[in-house]
PDB file of C-alpha atoms in Angstrom:
ATOM      1  CA  GLN I   1       0.001  -0.186   0.028  1.00 87.00           C
ATOM      2  CA  LEU I   2       1.517   3.449  -1.251  1.00 93.00           C
ATOM      3  CA  GLN I   3       1.891   5.800   1.685  1.00 95.00           C
ATOM      4  CA  LEU I   4       2.588   9.804   1.272  1.00 97.00           C
ATOM      5  CA  VAL I   5       4.101  11.702   4.000  1.00 97.00           C
ATOM      6  CA  GLU I   6       4.329  15.550   3.809  1.00 97.00           C
ATOM      7  CA  SER I   7       6.676  17.702   5.569  1.00 97.00           C
ATOM      8  CA  GLY I   8       7.839  20.993   5.811  1.00 98.00           C
ATOM      9  CA  GLY I   9       4.902  23.564   6.437  1.00 97.00           C
ATOM     10  CA  GLY I  10       4.916  26.008   9.007  1.00 97.00           C
ATOM     11  CA  LEU I  11       4.252  29.903   9.616  1.00 98.00           C
ATOM     12  CA  VAL I  12       5.937  32.202   7.462  1.00 98.00           C
ATOM     13  CA  GLN I  13       5.650  35.846   6.636  1.00 98.00           C
ATOM     14  CA  ALA I  14       4.455  37.382   3.439  1.00 98.00           C
ATOM     15  CA  GLY I  15       7.357  37.218   0.904  1.00 98.00           C
ATOM     16  CA  GLY I  16       8.942  34.412   2.579  1.00 98.00           C
ATOM     17  CA  SER I  17       9.769  31.064   1.232  1.00 98.00           C
ATOM     18  CA  LEU I  18       9.065  27.600   2.200  1.00 98.00           C
ATOM     19  CA  ARG I  19       9.949  24.053   0.725  1.00 98.00           C
ATOM     20  CA  LEU I  20       7.577  21.144   1.273  1.00 98.00           C
ATOM     21  CA  SER I  21       8.337  17.488   0.776  1.00 98.00           C
ATOM     22  CA  CYS I  22       6.453  14.376   0.347  1.00 98.00           C
ATOM     23  CA  ALA I  23       8.104  10.930   0.659  1.00 97.00           C
ATOM     24  CA  ALA I  24       6.667   8.171  -0.582  1.00 96.00           C
ATOM     25  CA  SER I  25       6.852   4.362   0.421  1.00 91.00           C
ATOM     26  CA  GLY I  26       5.205   1.235  -0.652  1.00 84.00           C
ATOM     27  CA  ARG I  27       5.290   1.362  -4.234  1.00 80.00           C
ATOM     28  CA  THR I  28       7.842   2.190  -7.176  1.00 89.00           C
ATOM     29  CA  PHE I  29       8.101   5.888  -7.039  1.00 93.00           C
ATOM     30  CA  SER I  30       9.066   6.572 -10.549  1.00 93.00           C
ATOM     31  CA  SER I  31       6.014   4.952 -11.800  1.00 93.00           C
ATOM     32  CA  LEU I  32       3.655   7.353 -10.014  1.00 96.00           C
ATOM     33  CA  ALA I  33       2.674  10.849 -11.149  1.00 97.00           C
ATOM     34  CA  MET I  34       2.495  13.326  -8.373  1.00 98.00           C
ATOM     35  CA  ALA I  35       0.686  16.369  -7.528  1.00 98.00           C
ATOM     36  CA  TRP I  36       0.064  18.836  -4.994  1.00 98.00           C
ATOM     37  CA  PHE I  37      -3.117  20.290  -3.871  1.00 98.00           C
ATOM     38  CA  ARG I  38      -4.274  22.792  -1.414  1.00 98.00           C
ATOM     39  CA  GLN I  39      -7.425  23.366   0.625  1.00 98.00           C
ATOM     40  CA  ALA I  40      -8.199  26.751   2.819  1.00 96.00           C
ATOM     41  CA  PRO I  41     -10.509  26.785   5.564  1.00 92.00           C
ATOM     42  CA  GLY I  42     -14.559  27.096   3.725  1.00 94.00           C
ATOM     43  CA  LYS I  43     -12.999  26.285   0.462  1.00 96.00           C
ATOM     44  CA  GLU I  44     -12.882  23.806  -2.140  1.00 96.00           C
ATOM     45  CA  ARG I  45      -9.562  21.534  -2.563  1.00 97.00           C
ATOM     46  CA  GLU I  46      -7.557  23.538  -5.230  1.00 98.00           C
ATOM     47  CA  PHE I  47      -5.023  22.215  -7.550  1.00 98.00           C
ATOM     48  CA  VAL I  48      -1.442  23.662  -7.080  1.00 98.00           C
ATOM     49  CA  ALA I  49       1.205  21.848  -9.170  1.00 98.00           C
ATOM     50  CA  ALA I  50       1.823  18.388 -10.761  1.00 98.00           C
ATOM     51  CA  ILE I  51       4.891  16.616 -12.338  1.00 97.00           C
ATOM     52  CA  THR I  52       5.302  13.734 -14.798  1.00 96.00           C
ATOM     53  CA  ARG I  53       6.953  10.333 -13.698  1.00 95.00           C
ATOM     54  CA  SER I  54      10.363  11.416 -14.963  1.00 93.00           C
ATOM     55  CA  GLY I  55      10.026  14.754 -13.714  1.00 94.00           C
ATOM     56  CA  ARG I  56      10.564  15.970 -17.141  1.00 95.00           C
ATOM     57  CA  SER I  57       7.067  17.980 -17.209  1.00 96.00           C
ATOM     58  CA  THR I  58       5.445  20.010 -14.609  1.00 97.00           C
ATOM     59  CA  TYR I  59       2.011  21.385 -14.542  1.00 97.00           C
ATOM     60  CA  TYR I  60       0.853  24.985 -12.174  1.00 98.00           C
ATOM     61  CA  ALA I  61      -2.117  26.573 -11.451  1.00 98.00           C
ATOM     62  CA  ASP I  62      -2.255  30.236 -12.711  1.00 98.00           C
ATOM     63  CA  SER I  63      -2.205  31.220  -8.960  1.00 97.00           C
ATOM     64  CA  VAL I  64       1.295  29.823  -8.401  1.00 98.00           C
ATOM     65  CA  LYS I  65       2.937  29.844 -11.563  1.00 98.00           C
ATOM     66  CA  GLY I  66       6.426  31.712 -11.219  1.00 98.00           C
ATOM     67  CA  ARG I  67       6.587  31.368  -7.611  1.00 98.00           C
ATOM     68  CA  PHE I  68       6.043  27.733  -6.837  1.00 98.00           C
ATOM     69  CA  THR I  69       8.494  25.114  -8.338  1.00 98.00           C
ATOM     70  CA  ASN I  70       7.550  21.358  -8.333  1.00 98.00           C
ATOM     71  CA  SER I  71      10.487  18.759  -8.601  1.00 98.00           C
ATOM     72  CA  ARG I  72      11.283  15.341  -7.844  1.00 98.00           C
ATOM     73  CA  ASP I  73      14.135  13.201  -6.601  1.00 97.00           C
ATOM     74  CA  ASN I  74      13.247   9.542  -7.774  1.00 95.00           C
ATOM     75  CA  ALA I  75      16.330   8.202  -5.920  1.00 95.00           C
ATOM     76  CA  LYS I  76      14.869   9.468  -2.575  1.00 96.00           C
ATOM     77  CA  ASN I  77      11.580   8.649  -3.549  1.00 96.00           C
ATOM     78  CA  THR I  78      10.275  12.621  -2.554  1.00 97.00           C
ATOM     79  CA  VAL I  79       8.523  14.998  -4.514  1.00 98.00           C
ATOM     80  CA  TYR I  80       9.133  18.576  -3.317  1.00 98.00           C
ATOM     81  CA  LEU I  81       7.202  22.058  -3.651  1.00 98.00           C
ATOM     82  CA  GLN I  82       9.563  24.924  -3.406  1.00 98.00           C
ATOM     83  CA  MET I  83       7.192  28.093  -2.685  1.00 98.00           C
ATOM     84  CA  ASN I  84       8.702  31.552  -2.846  1.00 98.00           C
ATOM     85  CA  SER I  85       7.086  34.926  -2.633  1.00 98.00           C
ATOM     86  CA  LEU I  86       4.460  33.761  -0.586  1.00 98.00           C
ATOM     87  CA  LYS I  87       1.052  35.416  -0.021  1.00 98.00           C
ATOM     88  CA  PRO I  88      -1.409  35.620   2.464  1.00 97.00           C
ATOM     89  CA  GLU I  89      -3.887  33.861  -0.104  1.00 97.00           C
ATOM     90  CA  ASP I  90      -1.612  30.575  -0.185  1.00 98.00           C
ATOM     91  CA  THR I  91      -2.613  29.756   3.436  1.00 98.00           C
ATOM     92  CA  ALA I  92      -4.146  26.193   3.284  1.00 98.00           C
ATOM     93  CA  VAL I  93      -3.420  22.910   4.216  1.00 98.00           C
ATOM     94  CA  TYR I  94      -1.000  21.214   1.270  1.00 98.00           C
ATOM     95  CA  SER I  95      -1.663  17.585   0.216  1.00 98.00           C
ATOM     96  CA  CYS I  96       0.354  15.411  -1.738  1.00 98.00           C
ATOM     97  CA  ALA I  97      -1.407  13.154  -4.392  1.00 98.00           C
ATOM     98  CA  ALA I  98       0.050  10.054  -6.274  1.00 97.00           C
ATOM     99  CA  SER I  99      -1.267   8.416  -9.337  1.00 97.00           C
ATOM    100  CA  THR I 100      -0.457   5.342 -11.145  1.00 94.00           C
ATOM    101  CA  LEU I 101      -2.463   6.484 -14.328  1.00 93.00           C
ATOM    102  CA  THR I 102      -0.825   7.657 -17.597  1.00 91.00           C
ATOM    103  CA  ILE I 103      -2.108  11.176 -17.828  1.00 88.00           C
ATOM    104  CA  TYR I 104      -2.388  13.443 -21.006  1.00 85.00           C
ATOM    105  CA  SER I 105      -3.535  16.796 -20.126  1.00 93.00           C
ATOM    106  CA  TYR I 106      -3.452  19.634 -17.981  1.00 95.00           C
ATOM    107  CA  SER I 107      -6.823  18.783 -17.307  1.00 96.00           C
ATOM    108  CA  GLY I 108      -5.898  15.178 -15.995  1.00 95.00           C
ATOM    109  CA  PHE I 109      -3.033  16.340 -13.799  1.00 96.00           C
ATOM    110  CA  SER I 110      -5.114  19.098 -12.137  1.00 97.00           C
ATOM    111  CA  SER I 111      -8.195  17.033 -11.255  1.00 97.00           C
ATOM    112  CA  PRO I 112      -8.366  15.457  -7.809  1.00 97.00           C
ATOM    113  CA  ARG I 113     -10.281  12.435  -9.298  1.00 97.00           C
ATOM    114  CA  THR I 114      -6.949  11.474 -11.096  1.00 97.00           C
ATOM    115  CA  TYR I 115      -4.949  10.708  -7.681  1.00 97.00           C
ATOM    116  CA  ALA I 116      -5.854   7.433  -5.811  1.00 96.00           C
ATOM    117  CA  TYR I 117      -3.452   8.203  -3.183  1.00 97.00           C
ATOM    118  CA  TRP I 118      -3.027  10.863  -0.720  1.00 98.00           C
ATOM    119  CA  GLY I 119      -0.811  12.178   2.222  1.00 97.00           C
ATOM    120  CA  GLN I 120      -2.219  13.565   5.436  1.00 96.00           C
ATOM    121  CA  GLY I 121      -1.171  17.094   4.937  1.00 97.00           C
ATOM    122  CA  THR I 122       0.687  19.881   6.109  1.00 98.00           C
ATOM    123  CA  GLN I 123      -0.629  23.363   7.111  1.00 98.00           C
ATOM    124  CA  VAL I 124       1.060  26.307   5.340  1.00 98.00           C
ATOM    125  CA  THR I 125       0.143  29.845   7.321  1.00 98.00           C
ATOM    126  CA  VAL I 126       1.422  32.933   5.493  1.00 98.00           C
ATOM    127  CA  SER I 127       0.954  36.201   7.759  1.00 97.00           C
ATOM    128  CA  SER I 128       0.760  39.517   6.366  1.00 93.00           C
TER     129      SER I 128
END
């Protein structure tokens, strides 16, 4: 059974940076497409970023493009989300997700229904 464990969340001032990590175990990591989603209180879950199995391609929500970078290290079974220039509106619980499916489009990568495996989430709070 695949397990995903996020870390790296915390409290940061606006304009600051955080790096989230998601460590996977229980399945061949390089066979998984990975993504990050976030959910703020009272709001729907929102797509943030995704990365292909090889790491050669990444996808981002418009709200984070240019500020966040999604990467992965298949040797360490870990995916990362580097978050720079953080804004108060980035405050949310961030969860990583994994899919065994072959995904062909942004709509596929950005849909929560694509992902069968989810981590427990890590809180990111950005103060103004």
